[in-house]
Amino acid sequence: MSILTSPRGKVEVVHCRRTESQDIYCIKNLIRKFTQKLFGSLNIIYLL
């Protein structure tokens, strides 16, 4: 757990964990046509 503060003073608590193979479905759902045009195709296996 980490606490981050933005330059504007907003405080957020962030929980991090390692990516697992079961996360692929959720990651795939985040990909939209706009982001694909902007960043190109992404091989999700590289994220794992």
C-alpha atoms as an extended CHARMM CRD file, in Angstrom:
* protein
*
        48  EXT
         1         1  MET       CA              0.0000000000        0.0000000000        0.0000000000  PROA      1               0.0000000000
         2         2  SER       CA              1.2910000000        3.4450000000       -0.8990000000  PROA      2               0.0000000000
         3         3  ILE       CA             -0.0530000000        6.9350000000       -0.3570000000  PROA      3               0.0000000000
         4         4  LEU       CA              0.3840000000        9.3000000000       -3.3050000000  PROA      4               0.0000000000
         5         5  THR       CA             -0.1480000000       13.0520000000       -3.3370000000  PROA      5               0.0000000000
         6         6  SER       CA             -0.7250000000       14.9090000000       -6.6080000000  PROA      6               0.0000000000
         7         7  PRO       CA              0.7660000000       18.3620000000       -7.2940000000  PROA      7               0.0000000000
         8         8  ARG       CA             -2.7070000000       19.7760000000       -6.5870000000  PROA      8               0.0000000000
         9         9  GLY       CA             -2.7230000000       18.1900000000       -3.1360000000  PROA      9               0.0000000000
        10        10  LYS       CA             -5.1360000000       15.3200000000       -3.7860000000  PROA      10              0.0000000000
        11        11  VAL       CA             -4.2170000000       12.2630000000       -1.6970000000  PROA      11              0.0000000000
        12        12  GLU       CA             -4.8430000000        8.7260000000       -2.9880000000  PROA      12              0.0000000000
        13        13  VAL       CA             -4.1620000000        5.3460000000       -1.4110000000  PROA      13              0.0000000000
        14        14  VAL       CA             -2.8710000000        2.8230000000       -3.9610000000  PROA      14              0.0000000000
        15        15  HSD       CA             -2.7790000000       -0.9570000000       -3.5520000000  PROA      15              0.0000000000
        16        16  CYS       CA             -0.4510000000       -2.7890000000       -5.9500000000  PROA      16              0.0000000000
        17        17  ARG       CA             -0.0670000000       -6.4380000000       -6.7840000000  PROA      17              0.0000000000
        18        18  ARG       CA              1.5560000000       -8.5170000000       -9.4600000000  PROA      18              0.0000000000
        19        19  THR       CA             -0.3370000000       -9.1790000000      -12.6670000000  PROA      19              0.0000000000
        20        20  GLU       CA             -1.5560000000      -12.7580000000      -13.0110000000  PROA      20              0.0000000000
        21        21  SER       CA             -2.8390000000      -14.7370000000      -15.9750000000  PROA      21              0.0000000000
        22        22  GLN       CA             -6.3960000000      -14.4190000000      -14.6400000000  PROA      22              0.0000000000
        23        23  ASP       CA             -6.1300000000      -10.6330000000      -15.1810000000  PROA      23              0.0000000000
        24        24  ILE       CA             -5.9340000000      -10.9820000000      -18.9780000000  PROA      24              0.0000000000
        25        25  TYR       CA             -9.7220000000      -10.7960000000      -19.4210000000  PROA      25              0.0000000000
        26        26  CYS       CA             -9.9380000000       -7.5220000000      -17.4600000000  PROA      26              0.0000000000
        27        27  ILE       CA             -6.9480000000       -6.0360000000      -19.2840000000  PROA      27              0.0000000000
        28        28  LYS       CA             -8.4940000000       -6.9640000000      -22.6390000000  PROA      28              0.0000000000
        29        29  ASN       CA            -11.6990000000       -5.1570000000      -21.6700000000  PROA      29              0.0000000000
        30        30  LEU       CA             -9.7340000000       -1.9310000000      -21.1610000000  PROA      30              0.0000000000
        31        31  ILE       CA             -8.5490000000       -1.8700000000      -24.7860000000  PROA      31              0.0000000000
        32        32  ARG       CA            -10.6730000000        0.3890000000      -26.9780000000  PROA      32              0.0000000000
        33        33  LYS       CA            -10.4100000000        1.3560000000      -30.6540000000  PROA      33              0.0000000000
        34        34  PHE       CA             -9.1780000000        4.8190000000      -29.6630000000  PROA      34              0.0000000000
        35        35  THR       CA             -6.3440000000        3.4700000000      -27.5070000000  PROA      35              0.0000000000
        36        36  GLN       CA             -5.4400000000        0.9220000000      -30.1720000000  PROA      36              0.0000000000
        37        37  LYS       CA             -5.1310000000        3.7100000000      -32.7570000000  PROA      37              0.0000000000
        38        38  LEU       CA             -3.1150000000        5.8130000000      -30.3270000000  PROA      38              0.0000000000
        39        39  PHE       CA             -0.7000000000        3.1530000000      -29.0370000000  PROA      39              0.0000000000
        40        40  GLY       CA             -1.0150000000        0.3730000000      -31.6270000000  PROA      40              0.0000000000
        41        41  SER       CA             -1.7330000000       -3.2880000000      -31.0140000000  PROA      41              0.0000000000
        42        42  LEU       CA             -0.5510000000       -4.7280000000      -27.7300000000  PROA      42              0.0000000000
        43        43  ASN       CA              0.3550000000       -8.3220000000      -26.9910000000  PROA      43              0.0000000000
        44        44  ILE       CA             -1.1220000000       -8.8340000000      -23.5210000000  PROA      44              0.0000000000
        45        45  ILE       CA              1.2950000000      -11.6910000000      -22.8200000000  PROA      45              0.0000000000
        46        46  TYR       CA              4.1080000000       -9.0870000000      -22.6700000000  PROA      46              0.0000000000
        47        47  LEU       CA              2.3550000000       -7.4810000000      -19.6870000000  PROA      47              0.0000000000
        48        48  LEU       CA              2.5570000000      -10.7110000000      -17.7360000000  PROA      48              0.0000000000
